[in-house]
Coordinates of C-alpha atoms in Angstrom, one line a residue:
Chain A
M50 CA 119.2 111.2 111.7
K51 CA 119.3 108.0 109.7
R52 CA 116.2 107.3 108.1
R53 CA 115.3 103.8 109.0
I54 CA 112.9 101.9 110.9
S55 CA 113.2 102.2 114.3
I56 CA 113.7 99.5 116.9
G57 CA 110.5 99.7 118.8
T58 CA 108.5 99.5 115.4
L59 CA 110.6 96.5 114.8
T60 CA 109.6 94.8 118.3
M61 CA 106.1 95.9 118.0
L62 CA 105.5 93.7 114.6
P63 CA 105.0 90.0 115.6
V64 CA 102.4 90.9 118.1
G65 CA 101.2 93.5 115.9
L66 CA 100.7 91.1 113.3
L67 CA 98.8 88.2 115.3
L68 CA 96.2 91.2 116.3
L69 CA 95.7 92.1 112.8
T70 CA 95.2 88.7 111.5
G71 CA 93.6 86.9 115.0
F72 CA 91.8 90.2 116.2
L73 CA 91.5 92.9 113.5
V74 CA 90.9 90.7 110.5
P75 CA 88.3 88.1 112.2
I76 CA 86.1 91.4 112.9
G77 CA 86.4 92.6 109.7
I78 CA 84.8 89.5 108.3
V79 CA 82.2 89.0 110.9
A80 CA 81.1 92.9 110.0
A81 CA 81.4 91.9 106.3
Y82 CA 79.3 88.9 106.7
S83 CA 76.3 90.9 108.7
F84 CA 76.0 93.1 105.5
M85 CA 75.5 90.1 103.2
P86 CA 72.2 88.9 101.9
P87 CA 70.4 86.5 104.6
R88 CA 71.4 82.7 104.5
T89 CA 74.2 83.0 101.8
F90 CA 77.7 81.9 102.6
A91 CA 79.8 84.1 100.4
L92 CA 81.1 87.7 100.8
T93 CA 80.3 88.7 97.1
G94 CA 76.5 89.3 97.4
N95 CA 75.1 93.1 97.4
L96 CA 75.1 95.0 100.8
T97 CA 71.9 94.8 102.7
G98 CA 70.8 96.0 106.2
A99 CA 68.4 93.1 106.1
N100 CA 69.9 91.1 109.2
Y101 CA 70.4 93.9 111.4
E102 CA 66.6 94.8 110.9
A103 CA 65.9 91.2 111.7
A104 CA 68.4 91.3 114.8
L105 CA 66.3 93.9 116.0
M106 CA 62.7 93.1 114.8
E107 CA 62.5 89.4 115.3
G108 CA 62.9 88.8 118.9
Y109 CA 66.9 88.4 119.0
W110 CA 67.2 91.4 121.1
R111 CA 65.9 89.5 124.1
P112 CA 69.1 87.7 124.2
L113 CA 71.0 90.8 124.0
M114 CA 68.8 92.5 126.3
W115 CA 69.7 89.1 129.2
S116 CA 73.4 89.1 128.8
T117 CA 73.5 92.8 129.0
V118 CA 71.3 92.9 131.9
G119 CA 73.2 89.5 133.4
A120 CA 76.6 91.6 133.1
L121 CA 75.5 94.5 134.6
A122 CA 73.9 92.9 137.6
T123 CA 77.3 90.6 138.0
T124 CA 79.5 93.6 137.7
L125 CA 77.5 95.6 140.5
I126 CA 77.3 92.8 142.9
C127 CA 80.8 91.6 142.5
L128 CA 82.0 95.2 142.8
V129 CA 79.7 95.2 146.4
L130 CA 81.3 92.1 147.6
A131 CA 84.9 92.7 146.5
W132 CA 85.1 96.3 148.4
P133 CA 85.2 94.7 151.7
T134 CA 87.1 91.8 150.7
A135 CA 89.9 94.1 148.9
K136 CA 89.9 96.2 152.1
A137 CA 90.3 93.9 154.8
L138 CA 93.2 92.3 152.5
D139 CA 94.9 95.3 152.4
R140 CA 94.6 95.7 156.1
F141 CA 96.1 92.7 157.0
V142 CA 99.7 92.4 156.4
G143 CA 102.2 89.5 156.7
R144 CA 102.3 85.9 156.0
W145 CA 98.7 85.4 156.7
A146 CA 97.7 88.0 154.1
T147 CA 100.1 86.7 151.4
F148 CA 98.5 83.2 151.9
A149 CA 94.7 84.4 151.4
T150 CA 95.3 86.5 148.7
L151 CA 97.1 83.2 147.3
L152 CA 94.1 81.2 148.1
I153 CA 91.8 83.8 146.4
A154 CA 93.7 83.9 143.3
L155 CA 94.2 80.1 142.5
P156 CA 90.6 79.4 141.2
I157 CA 91.1 81.6 138.3
F158 CA 93.5 78.9 137.2
I159 CA 91.0 76.1 137.7
S160 CA 88.8 75.8 134.2
E161 CA 85.5 77.4 134.7
S162 CA 84.0 74.1 133.7
V163 CA 85.2 72.6 136.5
R164 CA 84.0 75.3 139.0
L165 CA 80.7 75.7 137.7
F166 CA 80.3 71.6 137.5
G167 CA 81.5 71.7 141.3
M168 CA 78.5 74.4 141.9
S169 CA 76.0 72.4 140.2
L170 CA 76.9 69.5 142.1
F171 CA 76.8 71.2 145.3
L172 CA 73.0 72.6 144.4
M173 CA 71.6 69.6 143.0
P174 CA 68.5 68.3 144.5
G175 CA 68.2 64.9 146.3
G176 CA 71.6 63.5 146.6
G177 CA 73.8 67.0 145.6
I178 CA 76.3 67.9 147.7
L179 CA 74.6 70.1 150.1
A180 CA 70.8 68.7 149.8
G181 CA 72.4 64.9 150.9
S182 CA 74.2 66.6 153.8
L183 CA 71.5 68.3 155.2
D184 CA 69.3 65.2 154.9
A185 CA 71.6 62.8 156.1
L186 CA 72.9 65.2 159.1
F187 CA 69.6 66.8 160.3
G188 CA 67.2 65.0 157.9
V189 CA 65.9 68.3 156.4
S190 CA 64.8 68.1 153.0
I191 CA 65.6 71.1 150.8
G192 CA 64.5 72.2 147.3
T193 CA 67.0 73.5 144.6
I194 CA 67.7 76.8 143.0
L195 CA 69.4 75.1 140.1
N196 CA 68.2 75.4 136.7
T197 CA 67.2 79.0 137.6
H198 CA 68.1 82.9 136.7
L199 CA 69.4 83.1 140.3
A200 CA 71.7 80.0 139.9
A201 CA 73.2 81.5 136.7
L202 CA 73.8 84.6 138.3
L203 CA 75.5 83.0 141.4
G204 CA 77.5 81.3 138.9
L205 CA 78.3 84.3 137.1
I206 CA 79.4 86.2 140.2
Y207 CA 81.6 83.0 141.3
V208 CA 83.5 83.2 138.1
H209 CA 84.0 86.9 137.6
F210 CA 84.7 88.1 141.6
P211 CA 88.4 87.5 141.4
F212 CA 88.9 89.6 138.0
V213 CA 87.0 92.5 140.2
L214 CA 88.9 91.9 143.5
F215 CA 92.6 92.0 142.3
P216 CA 92.3 95.4 140.1
L217 CA 90.6 96.5 143.6
L218 CA 93.4 95.3 145.7
L219 CA 95.6 97.3 143.4
G220 CA 93.9 100.4 143.9
F221 CA 93.6 100.1 147.6
S222 CA 97.4 99.5 148.2
L223 CA 97.8 103.1 146.2
I224 CA 96.1 104.5 149.2
P225 CA 98.8 105.9 151.6
R226 CA 97.9 104.6 155.0
E227 CA 99.0 108.0 156.8
Q228 CA 96.4 109.6 154.5
V229 CA 93.7 107.5 156.4
E230 CA 94.8 108.0 159.7
A231 CA 95.3 111.5 159.3
A232 CA 91.7 112.0 157.9
R233 CA 90.7 109.9 161.1
D234 CA 92.6 112.1 163.5
L235 CA 91.1 115.2 162.4
G236 CA 87.6 113.3 163.0
A237 CA 86.4 112.2 159.7
S238 CA 83.5 109.3 159.9
G239 CA 84.0 106.0 158.1
W240 CA 81.5 107.4 155.4
Q241 CA 83.6 110.7 155.0
V242 CA 86.7 108.5 154.3
F243 CA 85.2 106.3 152.0
R244 CA 83.9 109.4 150.0
E245 CA 87.0 111.7 150.4
I246 CA 89.7 109.5 150.2
E247 CA 89.1 105.5 149.4
A248 CA 86.7 105.9 146.6
P249 CA 88.5 108.4 144.3
L250 CA 92.1 106.8 144.9
T251 CA 90.7 103.0 144.1
A252 CA 88.4 104.3 141.2
P253 CA 91.1 103.1 138.5
G254 CA 91.0 99.9 139.7
A255 CA 87.7 99.7 140.4
A256 CA 87.1 100.7 136.7
I257 CA 89.5 98.2 135.4
G258 CA 87.8 95.1 137.6
A259 CA 84.4 96.4 136.6
L260 CA 85.2 96.4 132.9
F261 CA 87.0 93.1 133.1
C262 CA 83.7 91.8 134.9
F263 CA 81.4 93.5 132.5
V264 CA 82.9 92.1 129.2
L265 CA 83.4 88.6 130.3
S266 CA 80.1 88.1 131.7
L267 CA 78.8 89.7 128.5
G268 CA 80.0 86.8 126.7
A269 CA 79.2 84.3 129.4
N270 CA 77.4 80.9 127.7
A271 CA 78.5 78.0 130.1
E272 CA 77.1 79.7 133.4
M273 CA 73.5 79.7 131.7
S274 CA 73.9 76.1 130.3
I275 CA 75.5 74.3 133.3
L276 CA 73.4 76.2 136.1
G277 CA 70.8 78.0 134.5
G278 CA 69.2 74.9 132.7
Q279 CA 68.8 77.4 129.6
V280 CA 66.2 79.0 131.5
V281 CA 67.0 82.0 128.7
T282 CA 69.0 82.4 126.1
V283 CA 72.0 84.6 126.1
A284 CA 73.3 86.4 123.4
T285 CA 76.7 84.0 122.6
R286 CA 74.0 81.1 122.6
A287 CA 71.8 82.8 119.9
I288 CA 74.7 83.5 117.5
E289 CA 75.9 80.3 118.0
Q290 CA 72.3 78.7 117.0
R291 CA 72.4 81.2 114.0
F292 CA 76.1 80.0 112.7
N293 CA 75.4 76.2 113.5
Y294 CA 72.0 75.0 113.6
A295 CA 70.2 77.5 111.3
Q296 CA 73.2 78.0 109.1
D297 CA 72.4 81.6 108.8
W298 CA 75.7 83.2 108.9
P299 CA 74.7 87.0 108.1
L300 CA 72.3 87.1 110.9
G301 CA 74.8 85.6 113.1
A302 CA 77.4 88.0 112.3
A303 CA 75.0 90.7 112.7
L304 CA 74.2 89.5 116.4
T305 CA 77.9 89.5 116.8
M306 CA 78.4 92.8 115.9
L307 CA 75.9 94.3 118.1
V308 CA 77.7 92.6 121.2
I309 CA 80.9 93.8 119.9
L310 CA 79.3 97.3 119.6
I311 CA 77.9 97.1 123.1
T312 CA 81.3 96.1 124.5
A313 CA 83.2 99.0 122.5
L314 CA 80.3 101.5 123.9
V315 CA 81.6 100.4 127.3
V316 CA 85.2 99.2 126.9
L317 CA 86.7 102.4 124.8
P318 CA 85.4 105.3 126.9
I319 CA 86.8 104.0 130.1
L320 CA 90.2 102.9 128.6
R321 CA 90.6 106.0 127.2
R322 CA 90.5 107.7 130.6
I323 CA 92.6 105.2 132.6
D324 CA 96.1 105.8 133.3
L325 CA 97.4 102.2 133.1
D326 CA 101.1 103.1 133.2
R327 CA 100.6 104.5 136.4
L328 CA 99.0 101.4 137.6
I329 CA 101.2 98.7 136.7
R330 CA 104.3 101.0 137.2
R331 CA 104.0 99.9 140.9
Chain B
M247 CA 88.7 104.9 166.8
S248 CA 89.0 103.2 170.3
W249 CA 91.5 100.4 170.3
R250 CA 88.5 98.0 171.1
A251 CA 86.5 99.1 168.4
T252 CA 89.5 98.7 166.0
R253 CA 90.1 94.9 167.1
A254 CA 86.0 94.5 166.3
T255 CA 86.4 95.6 163.1
R256 CA 89.2 93.6 162.7
S257 CA 87.5 90.4 163.6
L258 CA 85.0 91.0 161.5
Q259 CA 87.0 91.4 158.7
A260 CA 88.8 88.0 159.4
M261 CA 85.5 86.6 159.6
W262 CA 84.7 88.1 156.2
L263 CA 87.6 86.7 154.4
T264 CA 87.2 83.5 155.8
A265 CA 83.5 83.0 154.9
V266 CA 84.6 84.2 151.1
L267 CA 87.5 81.5 151.1
I268 CA 84.9 78.8 152.1
L269 CA 82.3 80.0 149.3
L270 CA 85.4 80.2 146.8
Y271 CA 86.3 76.5 147.8
V272 CA 83.0 74.7 148.2
P273 CA 82.6 74.2 144.5
I274 CA 86.1 72.8 144.3
L275 CA 85.5 70.5 147.1
S276 CA 82.1 69.3 146.0
V277 CA 83.8 67.9 142.5
V278 CA 86.5 66.3 144.9
L279 CA 83.6 64.5 147.1
A280 CA 81.6 63.7 143.7
S281 CA 84.8 61.8 142.1
L282 CA 84.7 59.0 145.2
A283 CA 81.5 57.7 144.4
N284 CA 81.3 54.6 142.2
T285 CA 77.4 55.0 141.7
R286 CA 76.0 56.7 138.0
Y287 CA 73.5 58.9 139.8
M288 CA 74.9 61.0 142.6
R289 CA 73.6 60.3 146.0
F290 CA 75.7 62.1 148.7
P291 CA 76.8 61.0 151.1
H292 CA 78.0 58.0 149.2
K293 CA 77.2 54.6 150.6
V294 CA 80.5 53.2 149.3
W295 CA 83.7 55.8 148.9
T296 CA 86.1 54.7 146.0
L297 CA 88.6 55.5 144.2
D298 CA 87.6 53.3 141.1
A299 CA 86.3 56.7 139.3
Y300 CA 90.4 57.4 139.2
R301 CA 91.3 53.9 138.1
E302 CA 89.2 54.0 135.1
A303 CA 90.3 57.8 134.3
L304 CA 93.8 56.9 134.1
G305 CA 92.9 53.5 132.4
T306 CA 90.7 54.8 129.1
Y307 CA 92.1 55.9 126.0
T308 CA 89.4 58.9 125.8
T309 CA 90.9 60.6 128.8
A310 CA 94.3 60.3 127.7
T311 CA 93.3 62.0 124.2
L312 CA 92.2 64.8 126.0
H313 CA 94.9 65.6 128.2
V314 CA 97.3 65.0 125.0
T315 CA 95.1 67.5 123.1
S316 CA 95.1 70.2 125.9
L317 CA 98.7 70.0 126.4
K318 CA 99.6 70.3 122.8
I319 CA 97.6 73.4 122.6
A320 CA 99.4 74.9 125.6
L321 CA 102.9 73.9 125.2
V322 CA 102.4 75.4 121.3
V323 CA 101.2 78.5 123.5
V324 CA 103.6 78.6 125.7
A325 CA 106.6 78.3 123.2
L326 CA 105.1 81.0 120.8
S327 CA 103.4 83.4 123.3
V328 CA 106.8 83.7 125.4
V329 CA 108.6 84.7 122.3
L330 CA 106.3 87.2 121.0
A331 CA 105.5 89.0 124.3
V332 CA 109.3 89.7 124.7
F333 CA 109.3 91.7 121.7
G334 CA 106.0 93.2 122.5
A335 CA 106.9 94.0 125.9
L336 CA 110.2 95.6 124.6
A337 CA 107.7 97.5 122.4
F338 CA 105.3 98.3 125.2
A339 CA 107.5 99.4 127.7
R340 CA 111.6 99.6 126.9
Y341 CA 111.8 101.5 123.6
D342 CA 110.1 104.9 123.0
W343 CA 108.8 105.2 119.2
R344 CA 106.0 106.9 117.2
G345 CA 102.8 104.6 117.9
R346 CA 103.7 103.4 121.3
S347 CA 100.7 105.1 123.0
W348 CA 98.6 103.8 120.3
F349 CA 100.2 100.3 120.5
R350 CA 99.8 100.1 124.3
R351 CA 96.1 100.7 124.0
F352 CA 95.5 98.6 121.1
L353 CA 96.9 95.9 122.8
L354 CA 94.4 95.8 125.8
L355 CA 91.7 95.3 123.3
P356 CA 91.6 91.4 122.9
V357 CA 92.2 91.2 127.0
F358 CA 88.7 93.3 127.3
F359 CA 87.2 91.4 124.4
P360 CA 84.2 88.7 125.2
Q361 CA 85.7 85.6 124.5
P362 CA 83.0 83.7 123.1
V363 CA 82.7 86.4 120.5
L364 CA 86.1 86.0 119.5
G365 CA 86.2 82.3 119.1
L366 CA 82.9 82.9 117.1
A367 CA 84.5 85.4 114.8
L368 CA 87.3 83.3 114.3
L369 CA 85.3 80.2 113.8
L370 CA 83.3 82.3 110.9
S371 CA 86.9 83.4 109.7
F372 CA 88.3 80.0 109.4
T373 CA 85.3 78.5 107.8
A374 CA 85.0 81.1 105.2
A375 CA 88.7 80.8 104.6
G376 CA 88.2 77.2 103.8
I377 CA 90.4 76.2 107.1
T378 CA 89.0 73.4 109.0
P379 CA 89.2 73.9 112.8
T380 CA 91.4 71.4 114.6
W381 CA 93.6 71.9 117.7
Q382 CA 95.8 74.2 115.8
T383 CA 93.3 76.9 115.3
A384 CA 92.4 76.8 118.8
A385 CA 96.2 77.4 119.7
F386 CA 96.1 80.3 117.4
A387 CA 92.6 81.4 119.1
H388 CA 94.1 80.9 122.3
L389 CA 97.1 82.9 121.1
V390 CA 94.9 86.1 120.3
W391 CA 94.0 86.3 123.8
I392 CA 97.0 85.2 125.6
V393 CA 99.8 87.0 124.2
P394 CA 98.6 90.2 125.0
I395 CA 98.4 89.4 128.9
V396 CA 101.8 87.6 128.7
T397 CA 103.1 90.8 127.3
L398 CA 101.8 92.9 130.0
V399 CA 103.1 90.4 132.5
I400 CA 106.2 90.9 131.0
S401 CA 105.9 94.8 130.6
I402 CA 105.5 94.7 134.1
R403 CA 109.2 93.4 134.8
L404 CA 110.8 95.7 132.3
Y405 CA 109.4 98.7 134.2
S406 CA 111.8 98.2 137.3
Y407 CA 114.4 97.3 134.7
D408 CA 117.6 99.8 134.4
V409 CA 118.5 100.9 130.6
I410 CA 121.8 102.0 132.3
Q411 CA 122.9 98.1 132.4
E412 CA 122.2 98.3 128.5
E413 CA 124.2 101.2 127.6
A414 CA 127.4 100.3 130.0
A415 CA 127.2 97.2 127.7
F416 CA 127.1 98.9 124.2
D417 CA 130.0 101.4 125.7
L418 CA 132.3 98.4 126.7
G419 CA 131.8 97.3 122.9
A420 CA 129.2 94.5 123.0
T421 CA 126.9 94.4 119.7
R422 CA 123.3 94.5 119.8
L423 CA 122.9 90.9 119.8
Q424 CA 125.1 90.5 122.8
V425 CA 123.5 93.0 124.8
F426 CA 120.1 91.3 124.1
R427 CA 121.2 87.9 125.3
E428 CA 123.7 89.0 127.9
V429 CA 121.8 91.7 129.9
T430 CA 118.5 92.1 128.5
L431 CA 117.1 88.5 128.5
P432 CA 118.5 87.4 132.0
A433 CA 117.1 90.6 133.9
L434 CA 113.7 89.7 132.0
A435 CA 114.1 86.1 132.8
P436 CA 111.5 85.9 136.1
G437 CA 109.2 88.1 134.0
V438 CA 109.4 85.5 131.0
V439 CA 108.9 82.6 133.8
S440 CA 105.4 84.0 135.3
G441 CA 104.3 84.9 131.9
A442 CA 105.0 81.4 130.4
L443 CA 103.1 79.9 133.7
F444 CA 100.3 82.4 132.9
A445 CA 100.2 81.3 129.7
F446 CA 100.1 77.4 130.5
L447 CA 97.5 77.7 133.0
L448 CA 95.1 79.9 130.8
S449 CA 95.5 77.9 127.7
W450 CA 95.0 74.9 130.0
S451 CA 92.0 75.6 131.4
N452 CA 90.5 77.9 128.6
L453 CA 86.6 77.0 127.6
P454 CA 85.2 80.0 125.8
L455 CA 87.8 79.7 123.1
S456 CA 88.1 76.1 122.7
I457 CA 84.6 75.3 122.5
Y458 CA 84.2 77.3 119.1
T459 CA 87.5 76.5 117.7
T460 CA 88.9 73.0 118.0
G461 CA 86.7 71.6 115.5
A462 CA 86.8 67.6 115.8
D463 CA 89.3 67.6 118.5
T464 CA 88.2 67.9 122.2
T465 CA 90.1 69.7 125.1
L466 CA 89.6 68.9 128.8
P467 CA 87.6 71.6 129.6
E468 CA 85.1 71.1 126.6
W469 CA 84.8 67.2 127.4
L470 CA 84.0 68.6 130.9
F471 CA 81.6 70.9 129.8
S472 CA 79.9 68.5 127.4
R473 CA 79.7 65.6 129.9
T474 CA 78.5 67.7 133.0
A475 CA 75.0 68.2 130.7
T476 CA 74.9 64.5 129.5
N477 CA 76.2 61.2 130.5
Y478 CA 77.3 62.0 133.9
S479 CA 79.2 59.4 135.8
P480 CA 82.0 59.9 138.5
L481 CA 84.6 59.7 135.8
V482 CA 83.5 63.1 135.2
P483 CA 84.6 64.7 138.3
A484 CA 87.4 62.4 138.6
V485 CA 89.2 63.7 135.3
A486 CA 88.1 67.2 137.0
V487 CA 90.4 66.7 139.6
I488 CA 93.2 65.0 137.7
A489 CA 93.3 68.3 135.1
T490 CA 93.4 70.4 138.2
G491 CA 96.1 68.7 139.9
I492 CA 98.1 69.0 136.7
S493 CA 97.4 72.6 136.9
A494 CA 98.6 73.3 140.5
A495 CA 101.6 71.1 139.7
F496 CA 102.5 73.6 137.0
I497 CA 101.9 76.4 139.4
A498 CA 104.1 74.7 142.0
L499 CA 106.8 74.3 139.4
G500 CA 106.6 77.9 138.5
A501 CA 106.9 79.0 141.8
I502 CA 110.0 77.2 142.4
V503 CA 111.9 78.4 139.2
W504 CA 110.8 82.1 139.8
T505 CA 111.9 81.8 143.6
Q506 CA 115.4 80.3 142.2
L507 CA 115.7 82.9 139.4
R508 CA 114.8 85.9 142.0
R509 CA 117.6 84.6 144.3
R510 CA 120.0 84.4 141.5
A511 CA 119.3 87.7 140.4
A512 CA 119.6 89.3 143.9

C-alpha cells in the first residue's frame, strides 16, 4: 500500500473546510465570547461565568422557555396532524396521489415571510380576507386571533408541517403492504396494527421529522413577529436584542450557547440512533 | 374489514387530504387576493379590483434592486454548492475511507441546527473579524446550510450508481480525470440538477439566515418581512406574488431538464 491521502479524504476536503469555517469556527467564537466580561467587544478579557449567571438569573430563561415550549407543542401537533396525512397519501396510489404529494411539497419553497404574511392577511380583523368575506356574504362580524400565542402557534405549525410529513411518508413507504393485510386477516384491530406494525416501522421517519420540526421551531422568530404581535419574546429575538440594541455581545453569546445546548441535547442522542443510510438508500 | 368499511375509510382519507391542501393554500391565496387592491388599508372584498400594484412593482427601482440582490446570492449559492456537493457526495456515498461514518454524521449537524442561531453566530463572527456583512457574507451563510442538503440530494442518486462502469472504463485505459468526466459526472447529472434546484429555491426564499447576514443589502424575503409590519400597501403582496412566480418558473424549468436527463439516461 502506498502511503498517501486516500481519494475519499480528498473529496471530503471542500465540504469539510466549508463546515469548519462556516459552522465550527463561528460556534467556537460564540463560545469564546460567552466567557468574556459583560459588554466587552474583544476576546482578550479574563474568563468569567458572569454572562451565564445573568442569562439564568435575570429573567432571560423566560425567552428560552417560551421557545422550547413552543417548539415542543409544534412538534407534537405536527406529528398528530401528519400521521393520518402520511397514511392517506401512502394508501392512495397513482397520478392523484403524486399530484397531492407535489402540492403539499410546493409551499416549502415559498418564502416563509410570504406564507406567514398570507396568514396574517387571512386573519386580519375588519377587512381581512376571512373577516371581510364573512361580513360581505353573511353579515357576520368576527374578531381575530391575530397577535396572540395561538396565532403564533398556528404559524409555527403551518410552516413546519411539511418537514414532519415527508420523513414520515418515507417511513410509511417502508411498510410492506402485505404485512398489514396479513395482520388484518389474522384479526388484528386498528390499534394493534398501529402498535405492532406502523408505529415501530415509521419510528425512524417520525423521529427525523420531529427533530427537524423541533430544531426549526426552536429558532423561529418570524412567526412571533408577524402573527404573535410580539406578545412574548422568543429566544432568537432576545439574543438579537442583546447583540444589536444592548450592545452586550457576551450576554448574547451566552444565550446563543444555551440554545445550542438545548439543540445538542435533543439532536445528538436521536441522530446517533437513526440509521440514515437505510432510509435514503431506498 | 368489509368492503363497505374500506370504502368509508378511503373517502374519509380523501376528505382529510383535501382539507389539508385547502388549509395549506389559503394563506397563499390570501396574498394573491390582497395584491389586487388599490387601497392602503385592506378592506376585503375590494371595491375596485386592479393590477395597479403589479404595475408599481414592475416600475420601481427598489423592487428591481431586491430581485437583483436575491438573484446574485442564489446564483452564487447554486454554482458553489453544486461543485462542493458533488465532491461531498462522493465522500459521503461513493468512496470508503477512514472517518467516513464520522463525516456522515457531521454533515447533518448544520441541517439540524436552528437557522437564526447560525445566522447570529455568523454575524458575531463576521463583526469580530472586522468583515462588514454584505450580500456576499449572506451567500456564505446560505452555503453553510445548503451545501449539506445538496450533498444529501446528490448522495441519494449515487446510491443507485453502479461502480462497475467506472472499473470497466479504468480497465479500458481511461485516466482518472476521463472516468470522472465521461462516466461519473453524467451518471450524477439528474442528482446535480435536483441539487441545483434545491439550492436555488432554498436560497431564494431564505429569511432566517439573510436577516442577520446581509448587512446593508436587502433580499426579497427580508423586505417582505419588514414591510408586513410597517408601511403596508398592496405593493407588498404584489411583490410576494412575483417572487413566488419566479420560484415556480424555476421549479418548472428544473422539472423539464430533469425529465430530459432521465429520458436520455434510460
